[in-house]
Amino acid sequence: MSDMLVNLYDLPKAPTVAEGTRIVRVLPPDFGKVLTFVKTHFDGGWVHECETALHQSPPACFAAVREHAVVGFACYDATARGMFGPVGVDAAVRGQGIGAALTYRCMEAMKEAGYAYAVIGWCDEKQAFYTRTVGAMPIENTGDTVYSRMI
């Protein structure tokens, strides 16, 4: 699996998101709602990464919300500092720009936190999406990545 690099000082124009959808930094009272969403819709490993991002100050996790319900999430600094992900959107609302908006908002937050670049790990099948959304570039000769250490 290869990684990608995002120059946070050269982000493209922010994507638009479907009307009625808000992208918010998750507040502590809503941690349970986000974790329940992740547990319900995605792989167990993502729950732990999300927990790590939520327990940072400020939380390094954003949620897409419609009518007070979580429909997507995105994190950074979860598996390693300077890394983006995971990100996930409810299958019922995919294709409405929610994943792009969540990704972009995380990149803005990373830039605001002082990062110059972000690494998107393990994203072979999503390279076109990340290039289009945030101008990501493949990192040549990635070889072993932080995910190579997984048990």
PDB file of C-alpha atoms in Angstrom:
ATOM      1  CA  MET A   1       0.000   0.000   0.000  1.00  0.00           C
ATOM      2  CA  SER A   2       1.314   3.421  -0.873  1.00  0.00           C
ATOM      3  CA  ASP A   3       0.966   6.724   0.937  1.00  0.00           C
ATOM      4  CA  MET A   4       0.188  10.170  -0.460  1.00  0.00           C
ATOM      5  CA  LEU A   5       1.416  13.631   0.499  1.00  0.00           C
ATOM      6  CA  VAL A   6      -0.667  16.820   0.699  1.00  0.00           C
ATOM      7  CA  ASN A   7       0.916  20.279   0.614  1.00  0.00           C
ATOM      8  CA  LEU A   8      -1.307  22.104   3.084  1.00  0.00           C
ATOM      9  CA  TYR A   9      -0.168  25.502   1.782  1.00  0.00           C
ATOM     10  CA  ASP A  10      -1.471  24.726  -1.680  1.00  0.00           C
ATOM     11  CA  LEU A  11      -4.932  23.270  -1.117  1.00  0.00           C
ATOM     12  CA  PRO A  12      -7.409  23.559  -3.976  1.00  0.00           C
ATOM     13  CA  LYS A  13     -10.736  25.362  -3.542  1.00  0.00           C
ATOM     14  CA  ALA A  14     -12.925  23.928  -0.767  1.00  0.00           C
ATOM     15  CA  PRO A  15     -15.493  21.426  -2.035  1.00  0.00           C
ATOM     16  CA  THR A  16     -19.196  22.028  -1.565  1.00  0.00           C
ATOM     17  CA  VAL A  17     -21.308  19.663   0.480  1.00  0.00           C
ATOM     18  CA  ALA A  18     -24.953  18.725   0.097  1.00  0.00           C
ATOM     19  CA  GLU A  19     -27.419  21.228   1.537  1.00  0.00           C
ATOM     20  CA  GLY A  20     -28.458  20.426   5.083  1.00  0.00           C
ATOM     21  CA  THR A  21     -25.109  18.840   5.953  1.00  0.00           C
ATOM     22  CA  ARG A  22     -22.814  20.470   8.503  1.00  0.00           C
ATOM     23  CA  ILE A  23     -19.146  19.604   9.086  1.00  0.00           C
ATOM     24  CA  VAL A  24     -18.297  20.108  12.755  1.00  0.00           C
ATOM     25  CA  ARG A  25     -15.360  19.418  15.046  1.00  0.00           C
ATOM     26  CA  VAL A  26     -16.696  16.794  17.440  1.00  0.00           C
ATOM     27  CA  LEU A  27     -17.315  18.021  20.979  1.00  0.00           C
ATOM     28  CA  PRO A  28     -16.850  15.700  23.997  1.00  0.00           C
ATOM     29  CA  PRO A  29     -20.601  15.327  24.664  1.00  0.00           C
ATOM     30  CA  ASP A  30     -20.936  13.848  21.158  1.00  0.00           C
ATOM     31  CA  PHE A  31     -18.051  11.340  21.326  1.00  0.00           C
ATOM     32  CA  GLY A  32     -20.487   8.467  21.939  1.00  0.00           C
ATOM     33  CA  LYS A  33     -22.605   9.351  18.896  1.00  0.00           C
ATOM     34  CA  VAL A  34     -19.560   9.385  16.621  1.00  0.00           C
ATOM     35  CA  LEU A  35     -18.123   6.148  18.014  1.00  0.00           C
ATOM     36  CA  THR A  36     -21.499   4.411  17.665  1.00  0.00           C
ATOM     37  CA  PHE A  37     -21.651   5.566  14.032  1.00  0.00           C
ATOM     38  CA  VAL A  38     -18.156   4.233  13.332  1.00  0.00           C
ATOM     39  CA  LYS A  39     -18.869   0.899  15.088  1.00  0.00           C
ATOM     40  CA  THR A  40     -22.107   0.495  13.137  1.00  0.00           C
ATOM     41  CA  HIS A  41     -20.785   1.321   9.676  1.00  0.00           C
ATOM     42  CA  PHE A  42     -17.064   0.506   9.581  1.00  0.00           C
ATOM     43  CA  ASP A  43     -14.198  -1.790  10.562  1.00  0.00           C
ATOM     44  CA  GLY A  44     -13.286  -2.255  14.211  1.00  0.00           C
ATOM     45  CA  GLY A  45      -9.818  -0.783  13.738  1.00  0.00           C
ATOM     46  CA  TRP A  46     -11.336   2.527  12.743  1.00  0.00           C
ATOM     47  CA  VAL A  47     -13.107   2.742  16.098  1.00  0.00           C
ATOM     48  CA  HIS A  48      -9.769   2.759  17.921  1.00  0.00           C
ATOM     49  CA  GLU A  49      -8.250   5.320  15.585  1.00  0.00           C
ATOM     50  CA  CYS A  50     -11.324   7.507  16.038  1.00  0.00           C
ATOM     51  CA  GLU A  51     -11.096   7.193  19.838  1.00  0.00           C
ATOM     52  CA  THR A  52      -7.466   8.320  19.690  1.00  0.00           C
ATOM     53  CA  ALA A  53      -8.380  11.368  17.597  1.00  0.00           C
ATOM     54  CA  LEU A  54     -11.339  12.246  19.822  1.00  0.00           C
ATOM     55  CA  HIS A  55      -9.241  12.261  22.982  1.00  0.00           C
ATOM     56  CA  GLN A  56      -6.793  14.883  21.730  1.00  0.00           C
ATOM     57  CA  SER A  57      -7.151  18.533  22.618  1.00  0.00           C
ATOM     58  CA  PRO A  58      -8.757  19.869  20.550  1.00  0.00           C
ATOM     59  CA  PRO A  59     -10.380  16.715  19.183  1.00  0.00           C
ATOM     60  CA  ALA A  60      -8.782  15.749  15.858  1.00  0.00           C
ATOM     61  CA  CYS A  61     -12.071  14.408  14.541  1.00  0.00           C
ATOM     62  CA  PHE A  62     -14.818  15.993  12.461  1.00  0.00           C
ATOM     63  CA  ALA A  63     -18.343  14.748  11.841  1.00  0.00           C
ATOM     64  CA  ALA A  64     -20.787  15.306   9.020  1.00  0.00           C
ATOM     65  CA  VAL A  65     -24.196  15.919  10.571  1.00  0.00           C
ATOM     66  CA  ARG A  66     -27.697  15.976   9.104  1.00  0.00           C
ATOM     67  CA  GLU A  67     -30.703  16.651  11.295  1.00  0.00           C
ATOM     68  CA  HIS A  68     -28.644  15.907  14.430  1.00  0.00           C
ATOM     69  CA  ALA A  69     -27.516  12.499  13.074  1.00  0.00           C
ATOM     70  CA  VAL A  70     -23.926  11.591  12.225  1.00  0.00           C
ATOM     71  CA  VAL A  71     -23.583  10.609   8.552  1.00  0.00           C
ATOM     72  CA  GLY A  72     -19.786  10.690   8.259  1.00  0.00           C
ATOM     73  CA  PHE A  73     -16.533  11.274  10.113  1.00  0.00           C
ATOM     74  CA  ALA A  74     -12.883  12.027   9.458  1.00  0.00           C
ATOM     75  CA  CYS A  75      -9.839  12.080  11.741  1.00  0.00           C
ATOM     76  CA  TYR A  76      -6.202  13.066  11.719  1.00  0.00           C
ATOM     77  CA  ASP A  77      -3.266  12.402  14.051  1.00  0.00           C
ATOM     78  CA  ALA A  78      -4.878   9.065  14.940  1.00  0.00           C
ATOM     79  CA  THR A  79      -2.408   6.372  13.856  1.00  0.00           C
ATOM     80  CA  ALA A  80       0.561   8.741  13.735  1.00  0.00           C
ATOM     81  CA  ARG A  81       1.156  12.479  13.943  1.00  0.00           C
ATOM     82  CA  GLY A  82       0.736  14.245  10.636  1.00  0.00           C
ATOM     83  CA  MET A  83      -1.384  11.468   9.151  1.00  0.00           C
ATOM     84  CA  PHE A  84      -4.934  11.860   7.887  1.00  0.00           C
ATOM     85  CA  GLY A  85      -7.564   9.186   8.349  1.00  0.00           C
ATOM     86  CA  PRO A  86      -9.653   7.290   8.759  1.00  0.00           C
ATOM     87  CA  VAL A  87     -12.609   8.847   6.945  1.00  0.00           C
ATOM     88  CA  GLY A  88     -15.975   7.261   6.289  1.00  0.00           C
ATOM     89  CA  VAL A  89     -19.448   8.191   5.075  1.00  0.00           C
ATOM     90  CA  ASP A  90     -22.708   6.303   5.489  1.00  0.00           C
ATOM     91  CA  ALA A  91     -23.318   4.324   2.277  1.00  0.00           C
ATOM     92  CA  ALA A  92     -26.815   5.821   1.996  1.00  0.00           C
ATOM     93  CA  VAL A  93     -25.432   9.351   1.464  1.00  0.00           C
ATOM     94  CA  ARG A  94     -22.228   8.751  -0.497  1.00  0.00           C
ATOM     95  CA  GLY A  95     -21.696  10.729  -3.682  1.00  0.00           C
ATOM     96  CA  GLN A  96     -22.940  14.001  -2.153  1.00  0.00           C
ATOM     97  CA  GLY A  97     -19.539  15.559  -1.426  1.00  0.00           C
ATOM     98  CA  ILE A  98     -19.536  14.631   2.250  1.00  0.00           C
ATOM     99  CA  GLY A  99     -16.282  12.657   2.159  1.00  0.00           C
ATOM    100  CA  ALA A 100     -14.577  15.437   0.226  1.00  0.00           C
ATOM    101  CA  ALA A 101     -15.797  18.092   2.668  1.00  0.00           C
ATOM    102  CA  LEU A 102     -14.660  16.047   5.678  1.00  0.00           C
ATOM    103  CA  THR A 103     -11.246  15.413   4.116  1.00  0.00           C
ATOM    104  CA  TYR A 104     -10.800  19.074   3.241  1.00  0.00           C
ATOM    105  CA  ARG A 105     -11.829  20.234   6.734  1.00  0.00           C
ATOM    106  CA  CYS A 106      -9.262  17.934   8.328  1.00  0.00           C
ATOM    107  CA  MET A 107      -6.572  19.320   6.031  1.00  0.00           C
ATOM    108  CA  GLU A 108      -7.543  22.867   7.046  1.00  0.00           C
ATOM    109  CA  ALA A 109      -7.362  21.881  10.723  1.00  0.00           C
ATOM    110  CA  MET A 110      -3.934  20.319  10.230  1.00  0.00           C
ATOM    111  CA  LYS A 111      -2.728  23.510   8.553  1.00  0.00           C
ATOM    112  CA  GLU A 112      -4.204  25.585  11.406  1.00  0.00           C
ATOM    113  CA  ALA A 113      -2.327  23.342  13.879  1.00  0.00           C
ATOM    114  CA  GLY A 114       0.972  24.184  12.184  1.00  0.00           C
ATOM    115  CA  TYR A 115       1.502  21.260   9.834  1.00  0.00           C
ATOM    116  CA  ALA A 116       3.007  22.052   6.430  1.00  0.00           C
ATOM    117  CA  TYR A 117       2.175  18.666   4.931  1.00  0.00           C
ATOM    118  CA  ALA A 118      -0.203  15.801   5.640  1.00  0.00           C
ATOM    119  CA  VAL A 119       0.315  12.134   4.861  1.00  0.00           C
ATOM    120  CA  ILE A 120      -2.604  10.027   3.708  1.00  0.00           C
ATOM    121  CA  GLY A 121      -1.746   6.416   4.378  1.00  0.00           C
ATOM    122  CA  TRP A 122      -2.786   3.207   2.713  1.00  0.00           C
ATOM    123  CA  CYS A 123      -4.861   4.797  -0.039  1.00  0.00           C
ATOM    124  CA  ASP A 124      -4.131   2.934  -3.271  1.00  0.00           C
ATOM    125  CA  GLU A 125      -7.761   2.605  -4.382  1.00  0.00           C
ATOM    126  CA  LYS A 126      -8.616   6.212  -3.470  1.00  0.00           C
ATOM    127  CA  GLN A 127      -5.677   8.045  -5.056  1.00  0.00           C
ATOM    128  CA  ALA A 128      -7.799   9.792  -7.707  1.00  0.00           C
ATOM    129  CA  PHE A 129     -10.233  11.023  -5.030  1.00  0.00           C
ATOM    130  CA  TYR A 130      -7.465  12.476  -2.852  1.00  0.00           C
ATOM    131  CA  THR A 131      -5.697  14.080  -5.824  1.00  0.00           C
ATOM    132  CA  ARG A 132      -8.929  15.743  -6.932  1.00  0.00           C
ATOM    133  CA  THR A 133     -10.064  16.751  -3.425  1.00  0.00           C
ATOM    134  CA  VAL A 134      -6.875  18.049  -1.771  1.00  0.00           C
ATOM    135  CA  GLY A 135      -4.158  17.874  -4.438  1.00  0.00           C
ATOM    136  CA  ALA A 136      -2.500  14.789  -2.906  1.00  0.00           C
ATOM    137  CA  MET A 137       0.529  13.300  -4.663  1.00  0.00           C
ATOM    138  CA  PRO A 138       1.744   9.706  -4.417  1.00  0.00           C
ATOM    139  CA  ILE A 139       4.897   9.277  -2.366  1.00  0.00           C
ATOM    140  CA  GLU A 140       7.351   7.326  -4.507  1.00  0.00           C
ATOM    141  CA  ASN A 141       8.935   4.204  -3.044  1.00  0.00           C
ATOM    142  CA  THR A 142       6.733   4.253   0.047  1.00  0.00           C
ATOM    143  CA  GLY A 143       7.743   0.679   0.914  1.00  0.00           C
ATOM    144  CA  ASP A 144       6.997  -0.031   4.541  1.00  0.00           C
ATOM    145  CA  THR A 145       4.519   2.364   6.112  1.00  0.00           C
ATOM    146  CA  VAL A 146       3.308   2.932   9.645  1.00  0.00           C
ATOM    147  CA  TYR A 147       0.656   0.303   8.879  1.00  0.00           C
ATOM    148  CA  SER A 148       3.361  -2.280   8.255  1.00  0.00           C
ATOM    149  CA  ARG A 149       3.713  -2.533  12.032  1.00  0.00           C
ATOM    150  CA  MET A 150       0.143  -3.692  12.545  1.00  0.00           C
ATOM    151  CA  ILE A 151      -0.245  -7.017  14.317  1.00  0.00           C
TER     152      ILE A 151
END
